[in-house]
XYZ file of C-alpha atoms in Angstrom:
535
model
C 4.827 0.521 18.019
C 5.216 3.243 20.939
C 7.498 6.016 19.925
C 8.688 8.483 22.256
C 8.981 11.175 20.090
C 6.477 13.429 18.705
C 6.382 13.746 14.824
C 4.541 16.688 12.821
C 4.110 16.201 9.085
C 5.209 19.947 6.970
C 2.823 20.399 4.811
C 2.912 22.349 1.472
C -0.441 24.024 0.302
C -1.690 21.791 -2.535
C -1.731 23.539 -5.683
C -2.592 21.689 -9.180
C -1.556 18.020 -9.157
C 0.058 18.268 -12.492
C 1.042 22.115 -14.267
C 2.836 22.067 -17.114
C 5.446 24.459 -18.378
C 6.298 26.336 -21.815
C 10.259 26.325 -22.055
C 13.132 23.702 -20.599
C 16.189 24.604 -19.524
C 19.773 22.971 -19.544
C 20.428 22.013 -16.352
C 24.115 21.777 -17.462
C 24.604 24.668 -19.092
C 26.133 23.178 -22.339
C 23.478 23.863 -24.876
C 19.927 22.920 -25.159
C 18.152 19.707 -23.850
C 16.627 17.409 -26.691
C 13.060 18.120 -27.360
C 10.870 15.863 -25.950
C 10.976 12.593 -27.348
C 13.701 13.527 -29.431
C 14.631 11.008 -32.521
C 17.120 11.643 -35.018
C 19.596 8.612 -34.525
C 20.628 5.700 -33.460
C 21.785 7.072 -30.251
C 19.324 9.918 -29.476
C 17.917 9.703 -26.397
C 14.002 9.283 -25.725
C 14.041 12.193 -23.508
C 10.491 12.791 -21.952
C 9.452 16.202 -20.466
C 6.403 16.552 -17.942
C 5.275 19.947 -16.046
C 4.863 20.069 -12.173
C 4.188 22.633 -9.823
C 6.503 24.451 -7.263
C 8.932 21.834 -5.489
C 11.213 22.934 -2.758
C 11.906 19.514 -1.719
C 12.665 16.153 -2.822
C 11.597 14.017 0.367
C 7.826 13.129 0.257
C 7.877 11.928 3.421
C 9.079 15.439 4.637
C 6.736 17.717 3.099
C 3.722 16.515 1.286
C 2.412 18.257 -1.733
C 1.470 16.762 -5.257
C 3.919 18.358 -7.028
C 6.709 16.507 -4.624
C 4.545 13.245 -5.081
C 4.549 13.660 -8.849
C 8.010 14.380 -9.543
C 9.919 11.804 -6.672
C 7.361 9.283 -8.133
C 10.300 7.809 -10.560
C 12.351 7.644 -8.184
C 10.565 6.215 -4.839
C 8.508 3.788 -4.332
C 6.091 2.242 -1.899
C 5.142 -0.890 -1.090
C 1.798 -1.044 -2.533
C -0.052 1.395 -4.713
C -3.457 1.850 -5.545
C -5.879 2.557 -8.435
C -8.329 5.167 -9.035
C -11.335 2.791 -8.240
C -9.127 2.703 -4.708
C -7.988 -1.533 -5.468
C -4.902 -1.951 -3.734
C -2.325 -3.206 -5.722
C 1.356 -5.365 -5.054
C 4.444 -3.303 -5.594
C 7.146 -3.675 -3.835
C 5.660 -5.748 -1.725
C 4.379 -8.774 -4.390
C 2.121 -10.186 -1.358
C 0.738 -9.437 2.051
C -1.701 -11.514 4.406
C -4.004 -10.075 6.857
C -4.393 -12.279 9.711
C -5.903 -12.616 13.692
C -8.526 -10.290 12.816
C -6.042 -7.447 11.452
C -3.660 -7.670 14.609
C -0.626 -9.409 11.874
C -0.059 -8.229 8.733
C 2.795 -10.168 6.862
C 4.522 -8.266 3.944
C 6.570 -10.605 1.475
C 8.749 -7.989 -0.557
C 10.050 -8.680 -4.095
C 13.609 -10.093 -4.835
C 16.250 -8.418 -6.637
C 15.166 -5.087 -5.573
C 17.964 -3.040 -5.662
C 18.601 1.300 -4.587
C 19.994 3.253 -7.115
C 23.213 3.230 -5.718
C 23.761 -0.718 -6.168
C 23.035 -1.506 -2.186
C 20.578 -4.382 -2.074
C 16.798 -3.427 -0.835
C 15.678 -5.603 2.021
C 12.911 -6.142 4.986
C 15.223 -3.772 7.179
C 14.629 -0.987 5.200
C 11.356 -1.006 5.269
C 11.395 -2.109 9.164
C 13.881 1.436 9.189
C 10.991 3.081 7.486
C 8.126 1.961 9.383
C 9.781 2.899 12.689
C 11.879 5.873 11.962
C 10.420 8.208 8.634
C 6.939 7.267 8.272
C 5.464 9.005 11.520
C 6.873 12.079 9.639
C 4.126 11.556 6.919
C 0.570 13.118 7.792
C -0.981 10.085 7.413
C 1.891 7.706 8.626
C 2.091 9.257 11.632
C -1.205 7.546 12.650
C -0.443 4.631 11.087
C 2.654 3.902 13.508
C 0.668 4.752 16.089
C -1.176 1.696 15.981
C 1.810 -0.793 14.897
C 2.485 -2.664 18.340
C 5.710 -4.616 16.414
C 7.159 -4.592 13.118
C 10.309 -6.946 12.950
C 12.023 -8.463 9.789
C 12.430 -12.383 10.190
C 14.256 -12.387 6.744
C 15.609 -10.173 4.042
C 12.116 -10.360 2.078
C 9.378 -10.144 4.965
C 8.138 -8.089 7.055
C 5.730 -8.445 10.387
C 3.927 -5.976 11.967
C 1.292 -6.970 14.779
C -1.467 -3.815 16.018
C -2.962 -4.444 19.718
C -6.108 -3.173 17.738
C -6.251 -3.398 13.652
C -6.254 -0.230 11.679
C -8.474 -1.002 8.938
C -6.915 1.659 6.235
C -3.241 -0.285 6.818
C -2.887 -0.961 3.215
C -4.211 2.102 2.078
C -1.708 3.897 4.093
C 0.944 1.826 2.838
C 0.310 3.640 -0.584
C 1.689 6.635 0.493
C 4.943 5.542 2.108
C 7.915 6.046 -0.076
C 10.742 3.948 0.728
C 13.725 5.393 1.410
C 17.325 3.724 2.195
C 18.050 2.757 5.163
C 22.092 3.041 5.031
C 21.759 6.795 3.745
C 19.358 7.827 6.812
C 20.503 5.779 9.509
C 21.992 8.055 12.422
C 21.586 11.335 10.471
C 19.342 14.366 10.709
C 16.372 13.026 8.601
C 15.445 16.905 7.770
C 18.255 17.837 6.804
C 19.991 14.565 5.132
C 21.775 15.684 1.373
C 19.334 12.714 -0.270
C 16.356 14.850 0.409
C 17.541 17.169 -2.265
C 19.578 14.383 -3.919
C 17.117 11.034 -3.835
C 18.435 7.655 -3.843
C 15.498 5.303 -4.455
C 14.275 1.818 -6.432
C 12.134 3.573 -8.836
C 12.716 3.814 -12.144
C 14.588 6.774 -12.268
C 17.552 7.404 -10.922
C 18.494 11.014 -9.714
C 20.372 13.593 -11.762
C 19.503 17.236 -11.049
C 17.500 19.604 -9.439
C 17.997 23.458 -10.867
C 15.764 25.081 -8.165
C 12.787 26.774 -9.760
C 13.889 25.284 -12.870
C 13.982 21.898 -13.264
C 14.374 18.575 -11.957
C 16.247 15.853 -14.283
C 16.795 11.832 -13.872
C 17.790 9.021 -16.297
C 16.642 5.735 -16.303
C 17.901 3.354 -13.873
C 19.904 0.275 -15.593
C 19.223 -2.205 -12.827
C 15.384 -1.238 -12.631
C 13.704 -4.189 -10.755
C 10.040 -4.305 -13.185
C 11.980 -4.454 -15.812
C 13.681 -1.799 -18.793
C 12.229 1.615 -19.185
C 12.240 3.289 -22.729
C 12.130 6.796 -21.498
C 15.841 7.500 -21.078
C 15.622 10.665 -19.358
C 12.693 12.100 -17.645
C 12.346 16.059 -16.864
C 9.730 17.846 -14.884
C 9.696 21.844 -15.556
C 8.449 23.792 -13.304
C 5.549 25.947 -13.992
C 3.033 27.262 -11.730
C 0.590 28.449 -14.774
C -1.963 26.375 -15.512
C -2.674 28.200 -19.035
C 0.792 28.447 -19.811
C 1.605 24.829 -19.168
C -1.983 24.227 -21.392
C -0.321 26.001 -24.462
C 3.251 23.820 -23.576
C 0.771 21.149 -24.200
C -0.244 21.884 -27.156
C 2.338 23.251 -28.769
C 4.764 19.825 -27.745
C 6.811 21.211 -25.388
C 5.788 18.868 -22.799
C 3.746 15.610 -22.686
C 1.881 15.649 -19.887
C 0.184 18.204 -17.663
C -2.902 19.390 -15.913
C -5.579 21.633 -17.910
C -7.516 23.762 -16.312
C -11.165 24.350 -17.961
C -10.721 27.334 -19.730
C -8.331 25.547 -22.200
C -10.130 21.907 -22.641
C -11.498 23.627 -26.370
C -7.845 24.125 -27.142
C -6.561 21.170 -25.795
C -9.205 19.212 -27.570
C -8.655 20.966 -30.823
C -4.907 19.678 -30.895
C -4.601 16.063 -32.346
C -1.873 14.975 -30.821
C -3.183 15.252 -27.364
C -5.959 12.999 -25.354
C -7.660 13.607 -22.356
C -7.936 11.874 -19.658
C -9.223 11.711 -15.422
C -7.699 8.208 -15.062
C -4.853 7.953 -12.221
C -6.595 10.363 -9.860
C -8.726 9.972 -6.805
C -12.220 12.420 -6.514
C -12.161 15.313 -4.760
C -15.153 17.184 -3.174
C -16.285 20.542 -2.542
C -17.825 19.890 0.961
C -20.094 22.249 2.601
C -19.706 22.811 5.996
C -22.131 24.487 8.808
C -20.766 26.775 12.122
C -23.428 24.969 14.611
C -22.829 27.800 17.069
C -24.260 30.345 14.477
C -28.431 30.809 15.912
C -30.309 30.035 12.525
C -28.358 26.966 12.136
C -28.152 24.870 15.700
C -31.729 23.138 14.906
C -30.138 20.182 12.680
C -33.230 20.275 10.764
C -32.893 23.532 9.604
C -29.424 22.707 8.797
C -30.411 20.081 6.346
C -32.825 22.481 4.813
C -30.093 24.751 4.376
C -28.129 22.444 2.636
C -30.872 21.092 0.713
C -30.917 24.719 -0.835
C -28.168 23.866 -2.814
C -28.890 23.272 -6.140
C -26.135 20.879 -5.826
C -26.901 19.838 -9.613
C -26.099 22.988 -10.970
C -23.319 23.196 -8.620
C -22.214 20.186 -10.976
C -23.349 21.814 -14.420
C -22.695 25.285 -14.228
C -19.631 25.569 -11.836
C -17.729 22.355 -12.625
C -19.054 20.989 -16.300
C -17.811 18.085 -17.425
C -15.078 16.599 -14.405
C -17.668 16.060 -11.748
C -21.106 14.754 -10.850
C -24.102 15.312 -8.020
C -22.995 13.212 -4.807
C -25.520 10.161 -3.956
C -24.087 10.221 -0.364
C -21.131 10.960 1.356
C -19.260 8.453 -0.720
C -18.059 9.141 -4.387
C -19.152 6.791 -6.760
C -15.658 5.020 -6.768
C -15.981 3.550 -3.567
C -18.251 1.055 -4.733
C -17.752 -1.610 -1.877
C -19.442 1.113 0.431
C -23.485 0.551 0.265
C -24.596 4.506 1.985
C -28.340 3.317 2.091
C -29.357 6.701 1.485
C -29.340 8.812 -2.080
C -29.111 12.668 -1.310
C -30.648 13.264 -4.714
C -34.197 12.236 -3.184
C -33.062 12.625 0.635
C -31.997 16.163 -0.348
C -33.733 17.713 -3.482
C -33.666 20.848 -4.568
C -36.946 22.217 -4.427
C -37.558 25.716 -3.693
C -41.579 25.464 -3.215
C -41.169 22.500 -0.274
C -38.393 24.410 1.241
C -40.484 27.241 1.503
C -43.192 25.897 2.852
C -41.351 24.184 5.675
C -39.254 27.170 6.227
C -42.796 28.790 6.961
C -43.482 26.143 9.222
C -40.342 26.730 11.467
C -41.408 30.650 11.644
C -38.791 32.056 9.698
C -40.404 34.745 7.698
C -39.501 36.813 5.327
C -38.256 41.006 5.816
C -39.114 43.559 3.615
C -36.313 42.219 1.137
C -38.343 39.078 1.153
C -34.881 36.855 3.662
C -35.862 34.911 5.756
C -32.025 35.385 7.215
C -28.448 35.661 6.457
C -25.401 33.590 6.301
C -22.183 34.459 5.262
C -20.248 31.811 3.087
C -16.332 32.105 3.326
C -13.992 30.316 0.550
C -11.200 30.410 -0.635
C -11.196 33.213 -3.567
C -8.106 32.209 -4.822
C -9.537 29.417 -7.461
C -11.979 30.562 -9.994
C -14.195 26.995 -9.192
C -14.760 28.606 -5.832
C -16.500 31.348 -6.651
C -18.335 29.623 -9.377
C -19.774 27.317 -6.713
C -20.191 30.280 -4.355
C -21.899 32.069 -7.102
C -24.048 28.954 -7.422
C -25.064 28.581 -3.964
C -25.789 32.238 -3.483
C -28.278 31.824 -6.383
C -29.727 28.623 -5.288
C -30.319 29.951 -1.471
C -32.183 33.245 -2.358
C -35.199 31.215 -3.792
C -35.529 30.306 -0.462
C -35.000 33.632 0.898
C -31.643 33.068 2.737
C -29.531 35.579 1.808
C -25.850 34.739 1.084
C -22.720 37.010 1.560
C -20.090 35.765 -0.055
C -16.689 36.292 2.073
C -13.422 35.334 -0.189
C -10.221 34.739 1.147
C -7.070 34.107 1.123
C -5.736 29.988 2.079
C -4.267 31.501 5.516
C -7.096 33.734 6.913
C -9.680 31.199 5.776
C -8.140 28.356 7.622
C -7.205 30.735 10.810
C -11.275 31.982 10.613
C -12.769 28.933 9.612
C -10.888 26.420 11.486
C -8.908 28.207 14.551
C -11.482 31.137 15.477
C -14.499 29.479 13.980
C -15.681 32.865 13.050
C -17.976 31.713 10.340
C -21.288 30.831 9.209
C -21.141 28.331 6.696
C -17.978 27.169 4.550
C -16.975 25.442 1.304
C -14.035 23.641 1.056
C -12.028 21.957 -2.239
C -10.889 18.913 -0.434
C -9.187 15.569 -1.334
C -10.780 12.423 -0.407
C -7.603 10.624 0.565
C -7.096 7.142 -0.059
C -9.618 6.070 2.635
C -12.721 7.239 3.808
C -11.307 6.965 7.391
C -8.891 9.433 6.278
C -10.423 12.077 3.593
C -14.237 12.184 4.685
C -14.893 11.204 8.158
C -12.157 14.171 9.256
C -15.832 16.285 8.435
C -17.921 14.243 11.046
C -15.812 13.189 13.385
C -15.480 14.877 17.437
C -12.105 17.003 18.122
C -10.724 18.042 21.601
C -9.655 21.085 19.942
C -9.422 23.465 16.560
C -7.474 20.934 13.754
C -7.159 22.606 10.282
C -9.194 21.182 7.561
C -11.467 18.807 9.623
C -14.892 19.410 11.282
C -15.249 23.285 12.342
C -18.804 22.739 13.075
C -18.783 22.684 16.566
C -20.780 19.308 16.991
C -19.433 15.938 18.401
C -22.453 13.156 17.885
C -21.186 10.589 20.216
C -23.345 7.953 17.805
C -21.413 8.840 14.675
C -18.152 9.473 16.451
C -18.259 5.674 17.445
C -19.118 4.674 14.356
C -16.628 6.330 12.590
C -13.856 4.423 15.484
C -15.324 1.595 14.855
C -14.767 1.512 10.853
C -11.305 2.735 11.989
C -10.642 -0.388 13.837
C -11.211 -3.788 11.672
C -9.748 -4.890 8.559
C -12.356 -6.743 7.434
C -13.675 -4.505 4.173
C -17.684 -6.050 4.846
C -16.954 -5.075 8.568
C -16.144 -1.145 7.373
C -18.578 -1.212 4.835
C -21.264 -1.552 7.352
C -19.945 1.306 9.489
C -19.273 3.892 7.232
C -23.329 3.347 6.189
C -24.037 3.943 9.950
C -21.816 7.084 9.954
C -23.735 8.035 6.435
C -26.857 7.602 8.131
C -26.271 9.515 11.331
C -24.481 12.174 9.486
C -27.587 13.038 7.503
C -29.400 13.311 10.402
C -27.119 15.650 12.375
C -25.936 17.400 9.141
C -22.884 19.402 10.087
C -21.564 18.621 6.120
C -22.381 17.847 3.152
C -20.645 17.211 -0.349
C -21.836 19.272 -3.112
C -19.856 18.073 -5.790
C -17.932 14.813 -6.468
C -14.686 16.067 -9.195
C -11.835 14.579 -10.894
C -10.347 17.311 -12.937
C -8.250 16.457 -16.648
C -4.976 16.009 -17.439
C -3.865 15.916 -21.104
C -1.017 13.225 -22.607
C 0.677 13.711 -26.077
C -0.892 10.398 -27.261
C 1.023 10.753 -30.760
C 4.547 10.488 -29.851
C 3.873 8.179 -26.854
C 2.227 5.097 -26.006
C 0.834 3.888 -22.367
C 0.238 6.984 -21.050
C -2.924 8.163 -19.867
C -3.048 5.618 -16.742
C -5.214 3.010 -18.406
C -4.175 0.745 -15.635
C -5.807 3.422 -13.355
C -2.932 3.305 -11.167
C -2.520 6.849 -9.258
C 0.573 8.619 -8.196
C 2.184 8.393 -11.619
C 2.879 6.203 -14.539
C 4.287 2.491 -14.367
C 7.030 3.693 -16.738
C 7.410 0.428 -17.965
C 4.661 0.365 -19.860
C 5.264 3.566 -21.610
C 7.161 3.497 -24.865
C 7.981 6.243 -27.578
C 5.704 5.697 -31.288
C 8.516 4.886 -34.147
């Protein structure tokens, strides 16, 4: 589909995916809400509290942040979702076929599908959607530049034909909220009341939003899956990790993030489970200025970054929610073969370092460094400095000597990305639904500065055509095979690397309610339907 306008996704910083809070307010004003879960009665209301971080916004297709995911999850919905071992899964869409070689993908939607305000969902909504709100989503955006068509032959399908296939289609899918068509329609889509009052098909229906407060929603009568149990749901907002720990704990709230100073505490309290489930990995990626004079040989390079001790990195910095990468692939993505494991590729061993670093003529000063290299991150999140502190360690066995730069988010993106005034970098990154999307934005060429993709300076007109080529088929065998050639070129040139694969913990009250904890694995929140209050 050509569009001749240009859309630019807002983006919110990402802070925690899930923060819970210590104390609820009455949105109302007329006394205090039930405690979560309440019982009592025959006509007490299951009322179910959750924390969140900051939201300024109810759209997710306006500004993207986790907290907005989280919290507009109950109420939108897209058309597919996926789990944390990255299976696609039907949603509002019950069935989709992928045909002439991913140019036509055919969306059958499900029946009886109705928007909280009674109007009937159909095919034209999501046509509406597809052509009008989802370039406004980062990852939309490039989605609809590939659709050639997308028409709606009847009320429950939906065509759209690509001149080439984009092989994440489905993935991107997952992110799409639907939103109505007969509230947006011939408005100003930033400034439309629903994005601060939602109208959606999720379970949830809108009730209120008490800015920096609180945002509240009942169930939804007419829910298409099926009758929810929770009859109100109510995210608080808290931006303290700790503090929403101890809500936690003390029953306040029943789910939330924990950060790892309170997993003891957390674990010490019976009524509460742990859990990763329902999240995709993240990475802290390393990241090389090639312009910098020790590191333009690419075999120094992956010396360098074979003086991580990338298993410490995974022991001492981040114990227990992450592991030592293989490759440039998590674990979960199973269906990707790398061909390469960076544990023997890449070990950590100070004595063969040495030795080669000997080889190459870089001697050692007075102070026994062989050179320099300043490491910027962002100093903002304790786990980046603990990996910092790691690497700093690991790198002076080898007589490079580290100098740790901390900063704050917007002078580390502006030096890092913009200026490129930097030596080496580590970054706390998602992984995105795709590896099109999350991991080849490391590897991949760029006309000019983008934030939060490749600031090495390199374009490797091999990998960059690998990486366009696993872009451009549908066919999962097809990609498969590329992303190993891009795996294999990229630890040649070696402009990145992963240190760590993570999945931090969130923590469910596990005695007053069943089905949470995503043990369907399904990410972007809880198929409320399945959860249920313990008589």
């Amino acid at each position: 589909m050509h569009t001749t306008r240009a859309f630019r996704a807002l983006t919110v910083a990402a802070g925690a995916a899930v923060l819970a809070a210590c104390t609820l307010g009455d949105p109302d004003g007329e006394g205090a809400a039930p405690a979560a879960g309440a019982a009592g009665g025959e006509s007490a209301e299951h009322t179910f509290v959750a924390g969140t971080g900051t939201v300024p916004h109810l759209n997710p297709q306006i500004i993207v942040s986790p907290s907005i995911d989280m919290v507009t999850g109950g109420m939108y919905e897209a058309l597919v979702r996926l789990t944390d071992t990255y299976e696609v899964v039907p949603w509002l869409a019950r069935d989709w076929e992928i045909a002439d070689g991913g140019r036509r993908v055919t969306l059958t939607l499900e029946e009886g599908v109705t928007w909280h305000d009674g109007e009937p969902f159909t095919a034209d909504d999501v046509v509406f959607n597809l052509e009008e709100l989802v370039p406004y989503q980062a990852y939309g955006a490039g989605l609809v530049e590939s659709i050639d068509t997308v028409e709606a032959p009847d009320d429950h399908t939906v065509v759209m034909t690509f001149a080439e296939p984009y092989g994440p289609v489905m993935e991107v899918l997952s992110l799409q909220r639907m939103l109505p068509k007969h509230l947006y329609e011939g408005t100003d889509y930033l400034d439309n009341p629903a994005n601060m009052a939602p109208v959606g098909t999720g379970p949830f229906e809108f009730e209120n939003f008490a800015e920096g407060q609180e945002i509240s929603m009942r169930a939804y009568e007419d829910y298409w899956k099926g009758e929810v149990e929770v009859d109100r749901l109510i995210y608080v907002i808290q931006n303290d990790t700790n503090a929403g720990a101890l809500s936690l704990i003390a029953g306040d709230t029943m789910v939330g993030g924990v950060g790892q100073g309170m997993l003891e505490q957390v674990r010490a309290a019976e009524h509460l489970e742990l859990t990763q489930r329902g999240q995709l990995p993240r990475q802290f990626i390393f990241t090389m200025n090639a312009d910098v004079p020790e590191l333009q040989d690419p075999e120094v390079r992956r010396l360098v970054y074979q003086s991580v001790n990338r298993s410490q990195v995974a022991e001492v910095a981040l114990p227990e929610i992450s592991y030592e990468p293989t490759s440039m692939y998590p674990d979960e993505l199973g269906w990707i073969d790398p061909g390469i494991d960076y544990r023997e590729e890449f070990p950590y061993d100070p004595d063969a370092i040495n030795a080669r670093l000997d080889e190459l003529g870089y001697g050692r000063d007075e102070n026994g460094n062989r050179f320099s290299l300043r490491l910027h991150l962002m100093s903002m999140t304790a786990e980046a400095r603990a990996v910092g502190a790691v690497i700093e360690s690991s790198m002076a066995e080898v007589g490079i000597a580290v100098e740790l730069v901390g900063e704050e988010t917007n002078v580390f993106m502006e030096n890092v990305y913009q200026r490129r005034d930097f030596d080496t970098a580590i970054v706390e990154a998602t992984l995105g639904v795709d590896p099109s999307l999350g991991i080849t934005r490391w590897y991949h060429c760029l006309s000019e500065p983008v934030d939060a993709e490749n600031p090495s300076g390199i374009c490797d007109e091999q990998l960059q055509e690998a990486v366009d080529a696993a872009l451009q088929t549908t066919d999962q065998a097809e990609r498969a095979e590329h992303f190993r050639t891009v795996q294999e070129r990229a630890a040649e040139v070696m402009m990145a690397g992963p240190l760590v694969f993570h999945t931090p913990f969130s923590a469910y009250n596990s005695a007053e309610w069943e089905g949470l904890g995503s043990p369907d694995g399904l990410t972007g929140g809880a198929d409320w339907t399945a959860v249920s209050p313990r008589e």
